[in-house]
Tab-separated table of C-alpha atoms and ligand atoms in Angstrom:
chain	number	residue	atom	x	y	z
A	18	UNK	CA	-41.001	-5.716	-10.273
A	19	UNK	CA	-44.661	-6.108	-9.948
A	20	UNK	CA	-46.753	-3.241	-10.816
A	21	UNK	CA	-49.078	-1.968	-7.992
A	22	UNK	CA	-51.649	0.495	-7.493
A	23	UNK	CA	-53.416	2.123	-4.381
A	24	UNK	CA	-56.899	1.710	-4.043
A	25	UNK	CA	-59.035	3.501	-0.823
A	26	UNK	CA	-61.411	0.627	-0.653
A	27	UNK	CA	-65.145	0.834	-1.897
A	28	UNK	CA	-65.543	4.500	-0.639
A	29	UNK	CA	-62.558	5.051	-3.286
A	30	UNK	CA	-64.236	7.146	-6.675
A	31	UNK	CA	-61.958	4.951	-8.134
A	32	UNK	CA	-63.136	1.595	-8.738
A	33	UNK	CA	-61.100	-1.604	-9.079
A	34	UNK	CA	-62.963	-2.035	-12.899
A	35	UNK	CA	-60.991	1.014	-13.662
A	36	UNK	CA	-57.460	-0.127	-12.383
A	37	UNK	CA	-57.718	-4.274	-14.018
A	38	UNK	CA	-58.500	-1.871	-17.522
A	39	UNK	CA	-54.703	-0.218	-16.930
A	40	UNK	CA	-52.713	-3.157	-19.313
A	41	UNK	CA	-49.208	-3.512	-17.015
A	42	UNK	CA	-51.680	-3.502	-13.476
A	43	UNK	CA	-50.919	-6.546	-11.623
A	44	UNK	CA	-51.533	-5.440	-7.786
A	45	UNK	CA	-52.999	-3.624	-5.129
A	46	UNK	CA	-52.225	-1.780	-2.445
A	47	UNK	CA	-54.949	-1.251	0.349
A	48	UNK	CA	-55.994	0.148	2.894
A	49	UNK	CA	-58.785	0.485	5.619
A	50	UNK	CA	-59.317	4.082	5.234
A	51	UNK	CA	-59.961	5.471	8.667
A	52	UNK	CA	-59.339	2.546	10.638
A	53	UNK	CA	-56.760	3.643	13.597
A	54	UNK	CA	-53.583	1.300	14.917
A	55	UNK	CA	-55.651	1.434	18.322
A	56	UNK	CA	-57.230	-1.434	16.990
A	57	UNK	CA	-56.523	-5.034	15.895
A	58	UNK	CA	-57.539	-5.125	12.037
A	59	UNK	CA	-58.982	-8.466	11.739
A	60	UNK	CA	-57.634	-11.671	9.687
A	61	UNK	CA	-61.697	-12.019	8.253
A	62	UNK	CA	-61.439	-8.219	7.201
A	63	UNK	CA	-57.928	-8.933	5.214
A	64	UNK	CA	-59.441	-11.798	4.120
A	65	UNK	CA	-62.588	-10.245	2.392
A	66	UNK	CA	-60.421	-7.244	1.052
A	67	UNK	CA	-58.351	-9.762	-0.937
A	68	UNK	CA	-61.094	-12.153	-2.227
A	69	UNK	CA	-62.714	-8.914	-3.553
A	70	UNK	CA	-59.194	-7.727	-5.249
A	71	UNK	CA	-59.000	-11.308	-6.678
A	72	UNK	CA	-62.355	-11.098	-8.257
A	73	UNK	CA	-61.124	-8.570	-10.444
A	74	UNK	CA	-58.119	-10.260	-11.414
A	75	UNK	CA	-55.520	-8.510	-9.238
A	76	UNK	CA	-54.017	-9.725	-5.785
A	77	UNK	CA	-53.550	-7.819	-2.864
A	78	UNK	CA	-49.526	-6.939	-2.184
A	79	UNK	CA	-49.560	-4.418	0.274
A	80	UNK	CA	-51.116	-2.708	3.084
A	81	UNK	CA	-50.727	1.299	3.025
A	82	UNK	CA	-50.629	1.995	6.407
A	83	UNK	CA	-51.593	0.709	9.715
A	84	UNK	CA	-51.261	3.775	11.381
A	85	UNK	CA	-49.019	3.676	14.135
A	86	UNK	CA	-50.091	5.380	17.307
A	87	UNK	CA	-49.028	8.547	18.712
A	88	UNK	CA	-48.184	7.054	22.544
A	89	UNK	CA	-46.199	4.503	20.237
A	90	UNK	CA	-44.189	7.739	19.056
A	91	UNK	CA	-44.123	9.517	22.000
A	92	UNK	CA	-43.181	6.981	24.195
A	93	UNK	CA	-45.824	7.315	26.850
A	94	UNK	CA	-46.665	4.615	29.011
A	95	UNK	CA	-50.004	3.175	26.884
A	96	UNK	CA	-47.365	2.255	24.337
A	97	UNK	CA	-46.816	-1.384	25.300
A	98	UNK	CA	-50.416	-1.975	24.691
A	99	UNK	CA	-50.685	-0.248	21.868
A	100	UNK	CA	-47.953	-2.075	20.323
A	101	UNK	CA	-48.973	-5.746	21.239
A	102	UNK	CA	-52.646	-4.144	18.800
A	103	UNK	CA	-50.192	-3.168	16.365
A	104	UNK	CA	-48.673	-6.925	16.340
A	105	UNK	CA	-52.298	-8.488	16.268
A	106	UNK	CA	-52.731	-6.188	13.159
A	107	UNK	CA	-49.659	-7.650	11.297
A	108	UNK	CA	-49.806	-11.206	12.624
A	109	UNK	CA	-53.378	-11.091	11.018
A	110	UNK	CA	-51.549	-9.583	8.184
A	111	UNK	CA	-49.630	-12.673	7.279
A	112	UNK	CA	-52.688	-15.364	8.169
A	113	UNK	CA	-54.183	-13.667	5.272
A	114	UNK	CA	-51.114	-13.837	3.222
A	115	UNK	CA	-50.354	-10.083	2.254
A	116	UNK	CA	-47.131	-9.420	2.257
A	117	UNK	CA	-45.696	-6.029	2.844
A	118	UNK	CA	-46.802	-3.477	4.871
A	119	UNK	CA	-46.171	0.271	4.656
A	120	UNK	CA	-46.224	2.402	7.691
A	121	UNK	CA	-44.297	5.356	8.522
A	122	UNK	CA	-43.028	6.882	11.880
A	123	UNK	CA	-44.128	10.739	11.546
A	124	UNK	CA	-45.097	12.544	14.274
A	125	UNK	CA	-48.690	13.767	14.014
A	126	UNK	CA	-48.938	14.519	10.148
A	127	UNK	CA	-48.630	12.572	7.529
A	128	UNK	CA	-47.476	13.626	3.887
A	129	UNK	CA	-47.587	17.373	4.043
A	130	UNK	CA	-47.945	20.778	1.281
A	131	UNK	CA	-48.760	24.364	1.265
A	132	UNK	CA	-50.437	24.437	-1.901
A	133	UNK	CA	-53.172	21.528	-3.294
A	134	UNK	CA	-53.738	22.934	-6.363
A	135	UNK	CA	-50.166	24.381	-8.016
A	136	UNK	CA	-51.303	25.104	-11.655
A	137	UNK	CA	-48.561	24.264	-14.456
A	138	UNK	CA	-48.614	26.132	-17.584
A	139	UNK	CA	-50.668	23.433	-19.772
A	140	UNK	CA	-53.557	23.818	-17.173
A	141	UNK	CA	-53.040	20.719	-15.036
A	142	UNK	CA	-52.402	20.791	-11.726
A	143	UNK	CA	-50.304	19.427	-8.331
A	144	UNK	CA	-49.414	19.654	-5.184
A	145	UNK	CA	-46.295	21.950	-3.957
A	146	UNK	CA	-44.594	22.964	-0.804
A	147	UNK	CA	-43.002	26.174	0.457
A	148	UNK	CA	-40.718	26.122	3.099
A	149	UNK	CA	-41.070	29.762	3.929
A	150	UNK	CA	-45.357	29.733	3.149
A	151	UNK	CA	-45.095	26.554	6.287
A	152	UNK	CA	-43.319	28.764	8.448
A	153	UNK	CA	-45.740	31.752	7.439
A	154	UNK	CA	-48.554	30.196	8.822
A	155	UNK	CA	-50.137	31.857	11.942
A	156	UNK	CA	-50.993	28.604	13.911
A	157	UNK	CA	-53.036	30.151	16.229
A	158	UNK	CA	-55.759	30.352	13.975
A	159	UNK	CA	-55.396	26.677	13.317
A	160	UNK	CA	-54.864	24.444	9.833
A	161	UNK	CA	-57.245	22.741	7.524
A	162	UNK	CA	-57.188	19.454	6.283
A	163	UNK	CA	-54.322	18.740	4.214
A	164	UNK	CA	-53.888	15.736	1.578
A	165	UNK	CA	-53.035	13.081	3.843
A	166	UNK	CA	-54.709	14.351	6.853
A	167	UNK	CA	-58.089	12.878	7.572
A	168	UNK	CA	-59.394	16.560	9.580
A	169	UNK	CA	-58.220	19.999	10.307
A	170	UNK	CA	-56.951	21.238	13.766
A	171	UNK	CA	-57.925	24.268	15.200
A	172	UNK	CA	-55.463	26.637	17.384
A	173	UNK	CA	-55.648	25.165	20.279
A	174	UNK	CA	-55.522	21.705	19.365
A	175	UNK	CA	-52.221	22.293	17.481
A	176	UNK	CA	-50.980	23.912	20.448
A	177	UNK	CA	-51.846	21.065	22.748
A	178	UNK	CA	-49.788	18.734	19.896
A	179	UNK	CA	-46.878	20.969	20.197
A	180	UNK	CA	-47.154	21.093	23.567
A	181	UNK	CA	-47.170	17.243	23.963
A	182	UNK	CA	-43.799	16.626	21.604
A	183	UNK	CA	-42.099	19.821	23.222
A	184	UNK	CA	-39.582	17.314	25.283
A	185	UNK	CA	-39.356	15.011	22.521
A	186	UNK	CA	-36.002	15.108	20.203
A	187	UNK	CA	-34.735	13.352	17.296
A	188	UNK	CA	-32.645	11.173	19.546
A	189	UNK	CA	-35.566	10.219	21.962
A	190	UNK	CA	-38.203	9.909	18.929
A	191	UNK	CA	-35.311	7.642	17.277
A	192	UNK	CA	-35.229	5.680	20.622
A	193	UNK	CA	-39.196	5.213	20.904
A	194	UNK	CA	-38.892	3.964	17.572
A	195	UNK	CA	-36.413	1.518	18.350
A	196	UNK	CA	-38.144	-0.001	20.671
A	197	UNK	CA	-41.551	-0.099	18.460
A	198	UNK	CA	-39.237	-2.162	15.886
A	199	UNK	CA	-37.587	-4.566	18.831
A	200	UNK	CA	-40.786	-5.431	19.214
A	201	UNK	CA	-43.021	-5.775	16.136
A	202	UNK	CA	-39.941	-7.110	13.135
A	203	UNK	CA	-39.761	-10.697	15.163
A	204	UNK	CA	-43.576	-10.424	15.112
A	205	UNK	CA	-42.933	-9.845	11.085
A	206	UNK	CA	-40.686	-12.097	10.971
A	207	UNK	CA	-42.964	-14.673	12.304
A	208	UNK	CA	-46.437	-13.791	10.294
A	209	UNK	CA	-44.127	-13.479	6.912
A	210	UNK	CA	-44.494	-9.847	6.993
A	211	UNK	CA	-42.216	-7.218	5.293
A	212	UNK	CA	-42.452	-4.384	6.863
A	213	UNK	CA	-41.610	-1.318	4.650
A	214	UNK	CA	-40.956	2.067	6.224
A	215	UNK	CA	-41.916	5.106	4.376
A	216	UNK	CA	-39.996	8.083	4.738
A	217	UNK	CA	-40.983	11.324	5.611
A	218	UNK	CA	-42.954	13.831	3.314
A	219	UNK	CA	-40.938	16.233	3.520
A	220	UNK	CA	-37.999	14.883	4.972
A	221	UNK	CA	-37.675	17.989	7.206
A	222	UNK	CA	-38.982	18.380	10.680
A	223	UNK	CA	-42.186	20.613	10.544
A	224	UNK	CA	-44.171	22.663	13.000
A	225	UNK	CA	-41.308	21.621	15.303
A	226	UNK	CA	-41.659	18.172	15.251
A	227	UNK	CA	-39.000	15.653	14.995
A	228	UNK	CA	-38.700	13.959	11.648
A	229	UNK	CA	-36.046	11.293	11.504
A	230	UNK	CA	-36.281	9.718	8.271
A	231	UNK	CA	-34.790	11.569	5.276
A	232	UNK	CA	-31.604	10.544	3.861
A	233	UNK	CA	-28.903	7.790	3.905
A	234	UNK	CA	-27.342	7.925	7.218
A	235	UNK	CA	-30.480	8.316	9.326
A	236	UNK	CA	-32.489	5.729	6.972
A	237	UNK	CA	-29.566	3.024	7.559
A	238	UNK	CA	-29.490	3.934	11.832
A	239	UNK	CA	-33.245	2.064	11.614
A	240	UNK	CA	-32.567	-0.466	9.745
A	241	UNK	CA	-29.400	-1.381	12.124
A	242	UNK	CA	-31.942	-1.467	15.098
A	243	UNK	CA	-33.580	-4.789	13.814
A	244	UNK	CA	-31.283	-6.484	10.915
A	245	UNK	CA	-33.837	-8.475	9.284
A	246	UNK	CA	-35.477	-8.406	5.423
A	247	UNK	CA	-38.786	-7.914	7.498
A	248	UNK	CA	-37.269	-4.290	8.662
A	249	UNK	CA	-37.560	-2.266	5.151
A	250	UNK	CA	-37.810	0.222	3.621
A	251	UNK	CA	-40.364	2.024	1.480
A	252	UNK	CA	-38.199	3.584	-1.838
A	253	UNK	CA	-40.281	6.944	-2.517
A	254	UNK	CA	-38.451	8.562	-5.036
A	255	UNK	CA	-40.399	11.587	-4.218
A	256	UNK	CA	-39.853	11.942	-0.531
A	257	UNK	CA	-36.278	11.350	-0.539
A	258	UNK	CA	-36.398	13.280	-4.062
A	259	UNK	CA	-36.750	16.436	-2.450
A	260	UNK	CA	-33.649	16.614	-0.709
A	261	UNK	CA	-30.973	17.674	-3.650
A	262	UNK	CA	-28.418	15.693	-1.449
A	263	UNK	CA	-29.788	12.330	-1.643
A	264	UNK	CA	-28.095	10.133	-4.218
A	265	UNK	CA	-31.616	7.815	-5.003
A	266	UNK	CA	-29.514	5.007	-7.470
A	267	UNK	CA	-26.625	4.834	-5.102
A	268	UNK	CA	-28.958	4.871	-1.930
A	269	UNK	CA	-30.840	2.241	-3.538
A	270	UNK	CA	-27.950	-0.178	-3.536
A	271	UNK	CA	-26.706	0.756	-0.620
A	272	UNK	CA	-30.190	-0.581	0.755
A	273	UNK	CA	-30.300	-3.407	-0.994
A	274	UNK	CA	-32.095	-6.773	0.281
A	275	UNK	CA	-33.589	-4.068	2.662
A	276	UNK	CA	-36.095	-2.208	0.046
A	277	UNK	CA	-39.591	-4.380	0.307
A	278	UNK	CA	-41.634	-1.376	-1.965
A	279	UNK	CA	-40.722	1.088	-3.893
A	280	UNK	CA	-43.064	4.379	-4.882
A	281	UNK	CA	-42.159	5.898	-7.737
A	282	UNK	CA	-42.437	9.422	-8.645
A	283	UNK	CA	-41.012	12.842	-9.482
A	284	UNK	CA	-40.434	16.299	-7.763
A	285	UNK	CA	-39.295	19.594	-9.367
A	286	UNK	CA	-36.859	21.415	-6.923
A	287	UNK	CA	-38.083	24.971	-6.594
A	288	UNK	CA	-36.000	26.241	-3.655
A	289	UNK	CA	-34.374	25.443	0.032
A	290	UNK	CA	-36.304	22.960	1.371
A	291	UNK	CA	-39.565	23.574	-1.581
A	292	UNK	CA	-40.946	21.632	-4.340
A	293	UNK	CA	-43.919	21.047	-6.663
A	294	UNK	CA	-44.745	17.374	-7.149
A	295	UNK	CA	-44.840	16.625	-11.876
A	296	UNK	CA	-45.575	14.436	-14.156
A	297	UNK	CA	-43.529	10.916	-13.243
A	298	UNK	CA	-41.245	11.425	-16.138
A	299	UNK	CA	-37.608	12.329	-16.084
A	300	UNK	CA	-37.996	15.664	-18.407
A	301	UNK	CA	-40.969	17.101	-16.043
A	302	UNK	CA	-38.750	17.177	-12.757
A	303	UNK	CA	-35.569	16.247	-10.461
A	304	UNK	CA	-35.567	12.965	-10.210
A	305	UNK	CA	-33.937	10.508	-13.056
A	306	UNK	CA	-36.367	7.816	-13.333
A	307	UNK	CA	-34.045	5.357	-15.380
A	308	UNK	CA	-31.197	5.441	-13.396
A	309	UNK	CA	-33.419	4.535	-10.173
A	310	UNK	CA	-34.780	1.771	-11.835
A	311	UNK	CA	-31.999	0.381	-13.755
A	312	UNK	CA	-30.512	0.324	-9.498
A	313	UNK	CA	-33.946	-1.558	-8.409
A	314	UNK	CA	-33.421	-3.569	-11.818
A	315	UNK	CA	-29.474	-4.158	-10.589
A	316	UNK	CA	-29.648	-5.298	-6.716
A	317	UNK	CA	-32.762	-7.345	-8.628
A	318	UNK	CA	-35.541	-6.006	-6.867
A	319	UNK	CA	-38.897	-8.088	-7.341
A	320	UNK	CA	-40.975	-6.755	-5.180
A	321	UNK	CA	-43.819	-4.653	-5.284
A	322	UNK	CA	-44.127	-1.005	-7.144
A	323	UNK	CA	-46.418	2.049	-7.795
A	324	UNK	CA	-47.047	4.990	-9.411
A	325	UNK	CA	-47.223	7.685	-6.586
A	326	UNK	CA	-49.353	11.033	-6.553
A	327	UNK	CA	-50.315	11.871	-9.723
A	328	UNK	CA	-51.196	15.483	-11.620
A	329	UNK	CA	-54.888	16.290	-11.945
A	330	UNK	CA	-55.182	16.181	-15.730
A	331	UNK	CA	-58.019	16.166	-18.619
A	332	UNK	CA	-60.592	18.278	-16.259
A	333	UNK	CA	-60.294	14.894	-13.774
A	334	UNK	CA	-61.708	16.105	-10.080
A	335	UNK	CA	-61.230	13.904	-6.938
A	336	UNK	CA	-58.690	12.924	-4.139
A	337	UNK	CA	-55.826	15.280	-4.669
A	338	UNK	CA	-52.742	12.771	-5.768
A	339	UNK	CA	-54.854	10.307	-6.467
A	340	UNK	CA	-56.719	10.657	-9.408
A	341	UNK	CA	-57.073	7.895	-12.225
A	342	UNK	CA	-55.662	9.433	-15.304
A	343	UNK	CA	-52.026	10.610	-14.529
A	344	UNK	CA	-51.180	7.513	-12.562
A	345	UNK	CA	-52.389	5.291	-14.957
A	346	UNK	CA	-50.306	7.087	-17.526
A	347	UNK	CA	-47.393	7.131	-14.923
A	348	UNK	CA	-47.993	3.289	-14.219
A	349	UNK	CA	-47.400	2.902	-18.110
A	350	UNK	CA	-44.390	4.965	-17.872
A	351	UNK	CA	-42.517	3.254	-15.106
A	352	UNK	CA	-43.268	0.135	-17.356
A	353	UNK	CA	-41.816	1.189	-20.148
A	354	UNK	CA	-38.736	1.749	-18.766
A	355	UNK	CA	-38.174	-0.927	-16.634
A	356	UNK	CA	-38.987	-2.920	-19.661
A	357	UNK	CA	-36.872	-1.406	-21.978
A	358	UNK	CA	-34.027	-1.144	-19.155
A	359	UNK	CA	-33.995	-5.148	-18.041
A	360	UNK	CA	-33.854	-5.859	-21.962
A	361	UNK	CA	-31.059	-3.771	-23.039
A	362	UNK	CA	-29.009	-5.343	-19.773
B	5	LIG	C1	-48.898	9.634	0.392
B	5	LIG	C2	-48.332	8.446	0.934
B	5	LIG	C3	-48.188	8.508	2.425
B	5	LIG	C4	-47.962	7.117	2.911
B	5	LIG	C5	-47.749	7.012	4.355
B	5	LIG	C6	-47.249	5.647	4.677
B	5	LIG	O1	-49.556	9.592	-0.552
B	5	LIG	O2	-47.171	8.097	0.327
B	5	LIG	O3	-49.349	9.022	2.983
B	5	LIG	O4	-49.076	6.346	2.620
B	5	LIG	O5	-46.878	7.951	4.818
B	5	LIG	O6	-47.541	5.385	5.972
């Protein structure tokens, strides 16, 4: 296991100083912030992102996300094009020697809650969702910006969306994905890329929109499409954490050879289909923590790890998930265990 973090770039309050000063840190995990998948991220861009990770001492393991474009998901005819930018992206990827690259195949939204600023009892506060406050919402009247979403949409906009995925399925979005992977793992394959799918957050279709990766069964259906190393899978204990079904130790060996990242945090189950996002420890939520990593420790998973959204804690303002302290702590956490885990074994 090598311990990662994710760092926005230089716009990122955050600063790579901060992260070398965490003792266990040995990685990054980057990003372009803002840069779309409808154009070809450069090989001299990847380039000057590592050599500045480097100069502080940490190297540059993953990519968190090229976004992958809506036609791709849709299945409209500017796909093919868009796909062959996509390719570019991860064949410049590899000529700059980074690794793995997390992307995920949501349509629309990214990672998703009803409430930014759940407060816990000892003042610190997370993120939560409520199935029944998402399906309270008058859309008409539009949404703000939520964690992972770079803008807002107003009324109509949403209702174009909606309008747009009306005649698309689970089946047909599972298809359109299919074809995105028949196309881009051989490019993977080729550049030394592991490509590492992140499930989705939550692992529930919202607004209407198909959502196809959430548990065992549909997780295992993608990586049949393409059987190849380079077609992974992100482990995020907190996505598939949400679901009370999922098994996370026995889905993690059943996935085995296939997981090329692996997020790791907690969720607290509050309800059908809700949750509030604690502290990465076992006590604070759902998820067991030691027996997911003694499974990662077990099918002897090397590969790249991080601590994912943290609490806001010690009066700590900033990008909501991603603050400094709670991760750092978290990052020590995970540590510690695996540590004390490989040892004992
Ligand atoms: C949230 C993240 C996700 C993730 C993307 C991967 O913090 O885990 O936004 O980066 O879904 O493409």
């Amino acid at each position: 296991m090598k311990m990662t973090m994710r760092w926005f770039g230089e716009q990122d309050t955050i600063t790579l100083e901060q992260i070398a000063q965490i003792p266990i840190m040995r990685g990054i995990v980057g990003t372009f912030e803002g840069k779309g998948g409808d154009v070809v991220w450069t090989e001299a861009d990847f380039r000057a992102m590592k050599a500045n990770i480097e100069s502080h001492g940490l190297s540059l393991d993953v990519i968190e996300s090229i976004p992958v474009a809506e036609a791709i998901k849709k299945g409209t005819p500017e796909r093919d094009a868009l796909i062959d930018i996509f390719c570019e992206s991860v064949r410049n990827m590899g000529k700059a020697g980074i690794p793995v690259l997390c992307y995920n195949f949501m349509p629309v939204f990214d990672w998703m809650r009803t409430n930014l600023h759940h407060e816990f009892p000892d003042g610190s506060t997370a993120t939560a969702y409520d199935h029944q406050a998402m399906l309270d919402y008058d859309l008409s009247r539009g949404l703000e910006a939520r964690v992972a979403w770079a803008r807002g949409y107003s009324g109509d906009e949403l209702n174009a969306i909606f309008n747009e995925y009306k005649a698309l399925d689970e089946e047909g979005l599972f298809q359109n994905f299919a074809y995105f992977l028949r196309r881009v793992v051989p490019v993977a394959q080729e550049a030394g890329v592991f490509m590492a799918l992140h499930p989705d957050d939550p692992p529930w279709p919202i607004f209407g929109l198909p959502r196809i990766v959430r548990d065992a069964a549909t997780i295992q259906r993608i990586l049949d499409v393409v059987d190849s190393p380079h077609n992974g899978l992100t482990f995020c204990t907190g996505s598939l954490g949400a679901l009370a079904a999922n098994d996370l130790p026995a889905m993690v060996r059943q996935f085995a050879g296939r997981i090329n990242f692996a997020h790791l945090r907690n969720v607290e189950l509050t309800g059908d289909k809700s949750f509030v996002e604690v502290a990465h420890t076992s006590a604070a939520g759902n998820v067991d923590m030691p027996t997911v990593i003694q499974a990662l420790i077990d099918i002897g998973f090397t590969g790249p790890v991080r601590p994912d959204h943290g609490r806001m804690i010690w009066g700590e303002t900033g990008r909501i998930g991603y603050g400094l302290y709670d991760r750092a702590l978290a990052a020590m956490y995970l540590h510690g265990v695996w540590q004390g885990l490989k040892h004992q074994g």
